[in-house]
Each structure stands twice: as C-alpha cells, then as structure tokens.
Coordinates of C-alpha atoms and ligand atoms in Angstrom, one line a residue:
X1 CA 36.6 -63.4 -5.3
X2 CA 33.8 -64.3 -7.6
X3 CA 30.1 -61.8 -6.9
X4 CA 32.0 -60.1 -3.8
X5 CA 28.7 -59.5 -1.6
X6 CA 29.1 -56.2 0.2
X7 CA 28.6 -56.0 3.9
X8 CA 25.7 -53.5 3.5
X9 CA 23.9 -56.3 0.7
X10 CA 24.5 -59.0 3.0
X11 CA 22.8 -57.1 6.0
X12 CA 20.0 -55.8 4.1
X13 CA 19.3 -58.8 3.0
X14 CA 19.5 -60.6 6.7
X15 CA 16.7 -57.9 7.6
X16 CA 14.3 -58.2 5.1
X17 CA 14.8 -61.9 5.6
X18 CA 14.0 -61.5 9.3
X19 CA 11.1 -59.1 8.2
X20 CA 9.5 -61.7 5.8
X21 CA 9.4 -64.2 8.6
X22 CA 5.7 -65.0 10.3
X23 CA 6.0 -64.1 13.6
X24 CA 4.5 -67.2 14.4
X25 CA 7.3 -69.3 13.0
X26 CA 10.1 -67.1 14.5
X27 CA 8.5 -67.5 18.2
X28 CA 8.7 -71.4 17.4
X29 CA 11.7 -71.3 15.8
X30 CA 13.9 -73.2 18.4
X31 CA 17.4 -72.3 17.8
X32 CA 18.7 -68.9 16.0
X33 CA 21.0 -69.3 13.2
X34 CA 24.7 -67.8 13.5
X35 CA 23.5 -64.4 11.8
X36 CA 19.8 -64.3 13.9
X37 CA 18.0 -63.9 11.6
X38 CA 14.3 -64.7 12.4
X39 CA 15.1 -64.2 16.3
X40 CA 14.4 -61.8 18.6
X41 CA 17.0 -60.3 20.9
X42 CA 14.8 -61.8 23.5
X43 CA 15.8 -65.7 22.0
X44 CA 19.3 -64.6 20.9
X45 CA 19.5 -63.8 24.7
X46 CA 18.8 -67.0 25.9
X47 CA 20.5 -68.5 23.4
X48 CA 24.1 -66.8 24.0
X49 CA 23.1 -66.6 27.9
X50 CA 24.0 -63.0 28.0
X51 CA 21.3 -60.3 28.9
X52 CA 20.1 -57.9 26.5
X53 CA 18.5 -54.9 27.8
X54 CA 17.7 -51.2 26.9
X55 CA 17.1 -48.3 28.9
X56 CA 14.0 -47.8 30.4
X57 CA 12.4 -44.3 31.1
X58 CA 10.2 -43.4 34.3
X59 CA 7.0 -43.4 32.2
X60 CA 7.0 -47.0 31.3
X61 CA 4.9 -46.2 28.1
X62 CA 3.1 -48.7 26.2
X63 CA 5.3 -48.6 23.3
X64 CA 8.1 -49.2 25.5
X65 CA 5.7 -52.3 27.1
X66 CA 5.2 -53.8 23.7
X67 CA 8.9 -53.1 22.1
X68 CA 10.2 -54.7 25.8
X69 CA 7.9 -57.5 26.0
X70 CA 9.1 -58.4 22.1
X71 CA 13.1 -57.5 22.2
X72 CA 14.5 -57.6 25.7
X73 CA 15.2 -59.5 28.7
X74 CA 16.5 -57.1 30.8
X75 CA 16.1 -53.4 31.4
X76 CA 18.4 -50.6 32.7
X77 CA 16.4 -47.4 35.2
X78 CA 17.3 -44.1 32.7
X79 CA 16.6 -41.6 35.4
X80 CA 14.0 -43.0 38.1
X81 CA 17.0 -44.3 40.8
X82 CA 19.4 -41.0 40.4
X83 CA 19.4 -39.0 43.4
X84 CA 17.6 -35.7 41.9
X85 CA 14.8 -37.8 41.1
X86 CA 14.0 -39.4 44.3
X87 CA 14.8 -36.7 46.8
X88 CA 14.0 -33.2 45.8
X89 CA 14.9 -32.2 49.6
X90 CA 17.1 -33.8 52.1
X91 CA 14.5 -34.8 54.1
X92 CA 12.4 -36.6 51.4
X93 CA 12.9 -39.8 49.2
X94 CA 10.0 -40.3 46.6
X95 CA 10.0 -44.0 45.9
X96 CA 6.9 -43.9 43.8
X97 CA 8.4 -44.2 40.5
X98 CA 10.7 -46.5 41.4
X99 CA 8.2 -48.9 42.9
X100 CA 6.5 -49.0 39.9
X101 CA 9.6 -49.9 37.5
X102 CA 10.5 -52.3 39.9
X103 CA 6.8 -54.0 40.0
X104 CA 6.9 -53.7 36.6
X105 CA 9.8 -55.5 35.4
X106 CA 9.0 -58.2 38.0
X107 CA 5.7 -58.8 36.5
X108 CA 7.5 -58.7 32.8
X109 CA 10.5 -61.1 34.2
X110 CA 12.9 -58.7 33.0
X111 CA 16.5 -58.1 34.7
X112 CA 16.4 -55.1 36.4
X113 CA 19.7 -52.6 36.3
X114 CA 18.9 -50.2 39.0
X115 CA 21.2 -47.4 37.7
X116 CA 22.7 -45.5 39.9
X117 CA 23.0 -44.6 43.5
X118 CA 25.8 -42.1 43.4
X119 CA 26.9 -39.7 39.9
X120 CA 28.7 -36.3 41.1
X121 CA 28.3 -35.0 37.3
X122 CA 24.7 -35.0 36.7
X123 CA 21.0 -35.5 38.5
X124 CA 23.1 -35.1 41.9
X125 CA 21.1 -34.8 44.7
X126 CA 20.6 -30.9 44.4
X127 CA 20.5 -29.5 48.2
X128 CA 24.1 -31.5 48.8
X129 CA 26.1 -28.7 48.3
X130 CA 23.9 -26.6 50.5
X131 CA 23.7 -29.2 53.3
X132 CA 27.4 -29.6 53.2
X133 CA 28.8 -26.4 53.4
X134 CA 26.3 -25.7 56.5
X135 CA 27.6 -28.9 58.0
X136 CA 29.9 -28.7 60.8
X137 CA 32.0 -31.5 59.4
X138 CA 31.2 -32.0 56.3
X139 CA 33.1 -35.3 55.7
X140 CA 31.0 -37.1 58.5
X141 CA 27.7 -35.5 57.1
X142 CA 28.4 -36.5 53.8
X143 CA 29.9 -40.2 54.7
X144 CA 26.0 -40.1 56.5
X145 CA 23.9 -39.3 53.9
X146 CA 25.3 -41.7 51.5
X147 CA 25.2 -44.8 54.1
X148 CA 21.6 -43.4 54.7
X149 CA 20.9 -43.4 50.5
X150 CA 22.4 -46.3 49.8
X151 CA 21.0 -48.5 52.8
X152 CA 17.6 -46.9 52.4
X153 CA 17.1 -47.4 48.4
X154 CA 18.9 -50.7 48.3
X155 CA 17.1 -52.5 51.5
X156 CA 13.8 -51.5 50.2
X157 CA 14.3 -53.7 47.0
X158 CA 16.6 -56.1 48.8
X159 CA 15.7 -59.2 46.8
X160 CA 13.8 -57.6 43.7
X161 CA 17.1 -55.8 42.1
X162 CA 19.4 -58.0 40.5
X163 CA 21.9 -55.1 39.9
X164 CA 22.7 -52.0 41.3
X165 CA 25.3 -49.8 39.6
X166 CA 26.3 -48.4 42.8
X167 CA 28.8 -45.9 41.4
X168 CA 28.3 -44.0 38.0
X169 CA 31.4 -42.2 36.3
X170 CA 33.7 -42.0 39.3
X171 CA 36.8 -40.7 36.9
X172 CA 37.4 -37.3 35.5
X173 CA 35.3 -37.0 32.1
X174 CA 38.4 -36.8 30.4
X175 CA 41.8 -38.4 31.6
X176 CA 42.8 -40.3 34.1
X177 CA 42.6 -38.7 37.7
X178 CA 38.8 -37.3 39.2
X179 CA 37.3 -33.9 38.4
X180 CA 38.7 -32.3 41.1
X181 CA 37.3 -28.6 40.5
X182 CA 34.6 -27.3 38.8
X183 CA 35.1 -26.7 35.0
X184 CA 32.6 -25.8 31.7
X185 CA 32.1 -29.4 31.2
X186 CA 31.5 -31.2 34.3
X187 CA 31.1 -30.2 38.1
X188 CA 33.5 -31.2 40.5
X189 CA 33.4 -34.7 42.5
X190 CA 32.1 -33.6 45.6
X191 CA 32.1 -37.3 46.6
X192 CA 36.1 -37.6 45.9
X193 CA 36.9 -33.6 47.0
X194 CA 34.9 -34.4 50.4
X195 CA 36.1 -37.7 51.1
X196 CA 38.6 -38.9 48.9
X197 CA 38.3 -42.0 47.1
X198 CA 37.5 -43.9 50.0
X199 CA 33.8 -43.0 48.9
X200 CA 33.7 -45.6 46.2
X201 CA 34.3 -48.5 49.4
X202 CA 31.9 -47.0 51.4
X203 CA 28.9 -46.9 48.9
X204 CA 29.6 -50.4 48.0
X205 CA 30.0 -51.9 51.4
X206 CA 26.5 -49.9 52.7
X207 CA 25.1 -51.9 49.3
X208 CA 26.0 -55.4 49.8
X209 CA 25.2 -54.8 53.6
X210 CA 21.6 -53.8 52.6
X211 CA 21.2 -56.5 50.1
X212 CA 23.9 -59.4 50.4
X213 CA 22.6 -61.3 47.2
X214 CA 22.6 -58.2 45.0
X215 CA 25.3 -57.9 42.2
X216 CA 27.0 -54.5 42.9
X217 CA 28.8 -52.7 39.9
X218 CA 30.5 -49.7 39.0
X219 CA 29.9 -47.9 35.5
X220 CA 32.2 -45.9 33.6
X221 CA 31.9 -43.6 30.3
X222 CA 35.1 -44.8 28.5
X223 CA 35.7 -42.8 25.4
X224 CA 38.6 -45.6 24.0
X225 CA 37.8 -49.1 25.8
X226 CA 41.5 -50.0 25.2
X227 CA 44.5 -51.2 27.2
X228 CA 47.0 -48.5 27.0
X229 CA 44.5 -46.0 26.9
X230 CA 44.9 -43.8 30.0
X231 CA 41.3 -43.4 31.1
X232 CA 40.9 -47.4 30.4
X233 CA 44.0 -48.2 32.3
X234 CA 42.6 -45.8 35.5
X235 CA 39.7 -47.6 35.6
X236 CA 41.6 -50.9 35.5
X237 CA 44.1 -49.9 38.1
X238 CA 40.8 -48.3 40.4
X239 CA 39.2 -52.0 40.0
X240 CA 42.8 -53.8 41.4
X241 CA 42.7 -51.2 44.5
X242 CA 39.3 -52.0 44.9
X243 CA 39.6 -55.7 44.6
X244 CA 43.0 -55.5 47.1
X245 CA 41.0 -53.9 49.8
X246 CA 38.7 -56.4 49.5
X247 CA 35.7 -53.8 48.7
X248 CA 32.2 -56.0 47.6
X249 CA 32.5 -55.0 44.0
X250 CA 30.7 -57.8 41.5
X251 CA 31.1 -56.1 38.0
X252 CA 31.9 -53.4 35.8
X253 CA 29.8 -51.6 32.9
X254 CA 31.4 -49.8 30.1
X255 CA 28.9 -47.6 28.8
X256 CA 29.7 -47.7 25.1
X257 CA 27.9 -44.6 24.1
X258 CA 29.5 -44.1 20.2
X259 CA 28.8 -40.1 20.7
X260 CA 32.2 -38.8 20.1
X261 CA 32.6 -39.2 16.1
X262 CA 34.5 -41.5 14.5
X263 CA 37.5 -40.8 16.3
X264 CA 35.9 -42.6 19.2
X265 CA 37.1 -45.9 19.7
X266 CA 33.6 -47.4 19.0
X267 CA 33.9 -46.1 15.6
X268 CA 37.2 -48.0 14.3
X269 CA 38.2 -49.8 17.1
X270 CA 38.2 -53.6 16.2
X271 CA 36.5 -56.4 18.2
X272 CA 39.9 -57.8 19.6
X273 CA 40.9 -54.6 21.3
X274 CA 36.9 -54.3 23.1
X275 CA 37.7 -58.2 23.8
X276 CA 41.1 -57.4 25.4
X277 CA 39.8 -55.0 27.7
X278 CA 37.1 -56.9 28.7
X279 CA 39.4 -59.8 29.4
X280 CA 41.6 -58.0 31.3
X281 CA 38.9 -56.6 33.7
X282 CA 37.9 -60.3 34.2
X283 CA 41.4 -60.9 34.9
X284 CA 40.4 -58.7 38.3
X285 CA 37.4 -60.7 39.2
X286 CA 34.7 -58.9 38.0
X287 CA 32.0 -59.8 35.4
X288 CA 31.5 -56.8 32.6
X289 CA 28.3 -55.5 30.9
X290 CA 28.5 -53.1 27.4
X291 CA 25.6 -51.1 29.8
X292 CA 24.8 -47.9 27.6
X293 CA 25.8 -48.5 23.8
X294 CA 24.4 -46.3 21.4
X295 CA 25.6 -45.0 18.1
X296 CA 25.2 -41.6 17.1
X297 CA 23.8 -42.3 13.1
X298 CA 24.8 -38.7 11.7
X299 CA 28.5 -39.2 12.2
X300 CA 28.4 -41.6 10.0
X301 CA 26.9 -40.0 7.1
X302 CA 29.7 -39.6 5.0
X303 CA 29.7 -43.7 4.7
X304 CA 28.6 -45.0 1.2
X305 CA 25.7 -46.5 3.6
X306 CA 25.4 -45.4 7.1
X307 CA 22.8 -47.5 8.2
X308 CA 25.3 -50.6 7.4
X309 CA 28.3 -48.6 8.8
X310 CA 26.1 -48.2 12.0
X311 CA 25.5 -52.1 12.5
X312 CA 28.9 -52.9 11.7
X313 CA 30.2 -50.8 14.8
X314 CA 27.0 -52.6 16.9
X315 CA 28.7 -55.9 15.6
X316 CA 31.7 -55.0 17.0
X317 CA 30.8 -54.5 21.0
X318 CA 28.2 -57.5 20.3
X319 CA 31.2 -59.6 19.1
X320 CA 33.4 -58.6 21.9
X321 CA 31.0 -59.1 24.4
X322 CA 30.1 -62.7 23.3
X323 CA 34.1 -63.7 22.5
X324 CA 35.0 -62.3 26.3
X325 CA 33.6 -64.7 28.6
X326 CA 33.5 -62.1 31.4
X327 CA 30.9 -60.3 29.5
X328 CA 27.7 -61.1 30.7
X329 CA 25.0 -58.4 29.3
X330 CA 24.3 -56.0 26.6
X331 CA 22.0 -52.8 26.9
X332 CA 21.5 -50.4 24.4
X333 CA 20.4 -46.9 25.7
X334 CA 16.7 -46.8 24.8
X335 CA 14.4 -48.9 22.5
X336 CA 13.1 -46.7 19.5
X337 CA 15.3 -44.1 17.8
X338 CA 12.8 -41.4 18.9
X339 CA 13.6 -42.5 22.4
X340 CA 17.1 -41.5 22.9
X341 CA 18.1 -38.6 25.4
X342 CA 20.9 -37.7 22.6
X343 CA 17.9 -35.6 20.3
X344 CA 17.5 -33.7 23.7
X345 CA 21.3 -34.0 24.9
X346 CA 22.8 -30.0 24.6
X347 CA 25.9 -31.5 22.8
X348 CA 24.1 -33.4 20.5
X349 CA 20.7 -32.0 19.9
X350 CA 21.6 -30.3 16.4
X351 CA 22.4 -33.7 15.1
X352 CA 19.0 -34.5 15.9
X353 CA 17.5 -37.0 14.6
X354 CA 20.5 -39.0 15.8
X355 CA 18.7 -42.4 14.9
X356 CA 21.3 -44.2 17.1
X357 CA 19.4 -47.3 19.0
X358 CA 18.2 -50.7 17.0
X359 CA 14.5 -50.2 16.7
X360 CA 13.4 -46.8 14.2
X361 CA 11.0 -44.5 15.0
X362 CA 8.3 -47.2 14.3
X363 CA 10.0 -49.7 16.4
X364 CA 10.7 -51.7 13.3
X365 CA 14.3 -53.6 13.6
X366 CA 16.9 -51.8 11.7
X367 CA 20.1 -53.5 10.4
X368 CA 21.7 -52.6 13.7
X369 CA 19.5 -54.8 15.6
X370 CA 20.5 -57.9 13.4
X371 CA 23.8 -57.4 13.7
X372 CA 23.7 -57.1 17.6
X373 CA 22.3 -60.6 17.2
X374 CA 24.7 -62.3 15.1
X375 CA 27.7 -60.9 17.3
X376 CA 26.1 -62.4 20.4
X377 CA 25.4 -65.4 18.7
X378 CA 29.3 -65.8 18.3
X379 CA 29.0 -67.0 22.1
X380 CA 29.4 -70.7 22.4
X381 CA 27.7 -72.0 25.6
Ligands
LIG401 O1 12.9 -35.0 36.0 C1 13.1 -33.6 35.7 C2 11.8 -32.7 35.6 O2 11.4 -32.4 37.0 C3 11.9 -31.7 34.8 O3 10.6 -30.7 34.6 C4 12.7 -31.5 33.3 C5 12.4 -30.5 32.6 O4 14.3 -29.6 32.7 O5 13.9 -32.2 33.4 C6 13.9 -33.4 34.3 O6 15.1 -34.1 34.3 C7 15.2 -34.7 33.1 C8 15.7 -36.0 33.2 O7 16.7 -36.4 32.3 C9 14.7 -37.0 33.7 O8 14.0 -37.1 32.4 C10 16.9 -33.8 32.6 O9 16.8 -32.6 32.5 C11 17.9 -34.3 31.4 O10 19.0 -33.5 31.7 C12 18.1 -35.8 31.8 O11 19.2 -36.4 30.9 C13 19.6 -37.7 31.3 C14 21.2 -37.6 31.1 O12 21.5 -38.9 31.5 C15 21.5 -36.4 32.3 O13 21.4 -36.6 33.1 C16 19.2 -38.7 30.3 O14 17.5 -38.9 30.2 C17 20.0 -39.6 30.5 O15 19.4 -41.0 29.4 C18 21.2 -39.7 30.5 O16 21.6 -41.0 30.9 C19 23.1 -41.1 31.4 C20 23.4 -42.3 31.9 O17 22.5 -41.7 33.4 C21 25.1 -42.1 32.6 N1 25.9 -42.3 31.4 C22 25.8 -41.3 30.6 C23 24.3 -41.0 29.8 C24 23.8 -40.0 28.9 O18 23.8 -38.6 29.2

C-alpha cells in the first residue's frame, strides 16, 4: 500500500487540525465529520445520541465546571452519593454535597448518574457492621436500613436524578460468585452474607417506589467484558434472574477500568467482543452504559507511541458502544489526567502520573479524546 499512514500519525494530524480550528468555527459546525475533528464530545453526543459524561467530584471545582461545560453532556457523582460520604452515623444523613451537585448538574442541563446507593467493598456506611452486630435480628435490621437509605435518598431527588447506580459491584472482585468472606483484597459482601442475593431486588424495588421515573442501574467491574468470561457470564445470569423475577432494573453499567495491564481485555479485546457482550445484555431487556472508562498510560509504555496506543483502546470501547444499539452512554472516570483516582489509589499510585483520561493536565484534548469522538460517531441515528 503506497505511503502507509500509521495510526499515530493519522491521530496526531486529527488532533492538530482539531486544535487548529477556531472555537467559533467549531461551535458553528452543524454536523461532525466521521473523524469528529473540530467537534467537542458534547457535539458528538448530540449527533450520535449517546450520552458522554465524566466523573464529578464533590467539590465541583472551577476547572471541572469549565471542562464539563465545554466537553460533556452528562456527569456521574464520583463519591458524593456513597453511603460513607452521606451518613457518618446511623442516625444522620448529610445532603449538603449531593444537594449542591444535583442543583449544579440541573442548572448546567447535564444528565446526572447518582453513584451509588449500595456498595459493600468500599465507602460503605462505616457504622453498619457494628449496627448489625448489636441487632437482635440482623437480617430484619439490614432490610430496614437499606429500605430507609434508598427511600430517603432517591425520594429526595425524585424527578431530579435521571439514573441511579442502585447497586455497585455486587459480584466477587474476581470470579463468578459473591465475596462471602473477608480477603486481603476485599471485605465480604455484608449485604449478601446477611440477606442473600435478595438484597439486590429489595434495593431496586425501594428505588422504583421512591422515584418511578428514574432509571435504575446495576454497575459492575468486569475485567474481561466478554461472553464466555466467567464473571461476565455470571453478570448475564444475574440480570436474567432479576428480569425473570420482574425486578425493576433498567440498565447495566460496565465500568471498563483498563488498569490491570495489557492482559486486561480493554487492551487486546476487539470492538466485536465488547459489542457482542453489550448485545447479550441488551437481549435481556436492559440498556447498557460504559460507566467508568480510563486507560492507564504507563501500561502502554512499551508501545512505540503510548498516547496513540491509549487512543486505540478508547476507540475500541467507543466503537463497541456506538455499534451496540443497547449502549446509551459512555462516561470517563474523571475530566483531566490530574483528576484521576488512579494517582492516589494504593495499587496504582506507584505508576503515577497514570494519565488515563481524555484531557491532559492543562485541559487540552488528547488523541484519546479524538478517538472517542470518532468511535461514537460510528452510531448511525
Ligand atoms: O471523604 C474522606 C475524607 O473525609 C477524608 O479526610 C479523606 C482522607 O482519607 O478520605 C476521603 O475519602 C476518600 C474518598 O475517595 C472521597 O474523596 C477515600 O479516602 C478514597 O479512597 C476514595 O477513593 C475513591 C475510590 O472509589 C474508593 O472508594 C475514588 O475517589 C473514586 O474515584 C473511586 O471510584 C470507584 C467507583 O466508585 C466504583 N468503581 C471503582 C472506582 C475506582 O475505585
């Protein structure tokens, strides 16, 4: 093939030409070209019909405000809605940060995913274990606490929060079952060990009652989102059981943290395998969203052009979402590379800066930004 253009050269050219376009020209642009050049992800979202979002910290800093307004049409609360952040004691719920976030998102006309009502592994209610240890009947007490939390929090934002991550990461961190005992990597799933799998249905039913119009999601951390992978198949089976029991689940979030290294599916996996998995979920009658996408750059250090290799991973995930009709949104887990949780998380801080996102530390668009735009624009509305 004469004059083979490498991916990185093409992506670099695309990024350069995007940066070269004066903002006014880009803003006036009616339709984005297939490459996405000259378009913000907000414009790509409008054209493709796929929501494009970023994780939003409690503080909602000035840089986040400018980044979000220019680049996204959706946000997910990174920590504000977690039980440990809202309830420091069994008797109290602090709505200050969540009220601020909901009001801001609505003022900016950003679709808000409230993450998450129940998560056993991290940021669970710090007082919960002690509360159950002193309860006469722990199962009844826990059922009551879950119903109270869900009803109170979802009810307060009735009509204001479009999507709830009702349950986060119910399945074992690795494998197909549940965390039924404490391990060095993860605490046991206290919801499951006290109530069995039924805790999931109870939480969804309480949420539906508290806000019949909100869309209710189960959000899961999959290392290999592929039909045939044990944990991915366990999630398909769980969703099938919930739908069969007429549990009001509307959607499934696939987190897509590409953090395990090049053995992780987000590196070698093809667009086709991820699309096939999203289609399998869609056939169960749920919508699907990519909910926490980030790609650790240091894991690609051996590539000739790590930033282009990172962009190729983002492209594969965005293309799969565009091609799979059940996919309604793609969210990256932070806005600027400087925002990322990976730089402070014990297992990944050693490779900081991980530079896993779409905007660099100065808020400039990376090759990955362009790659997500082009991937999502494969969606023919
Ligand atoms: O709020 C406390 C504060 O009171 C305290 O002073 C401070 C210092 O210790 O810690 C603060 O809590 C931190 C919390 O983020 C809020 O900022 C925790 O230490 C910190 O571990 C926590 O990290 C979050 C992480 O979940 C662990 O729970 C990250 O910001 C967040 O991005 C990350 O997000 C999760 C998703 O919710 C679920 N999927 C996996 C993803 C990555 O772990």
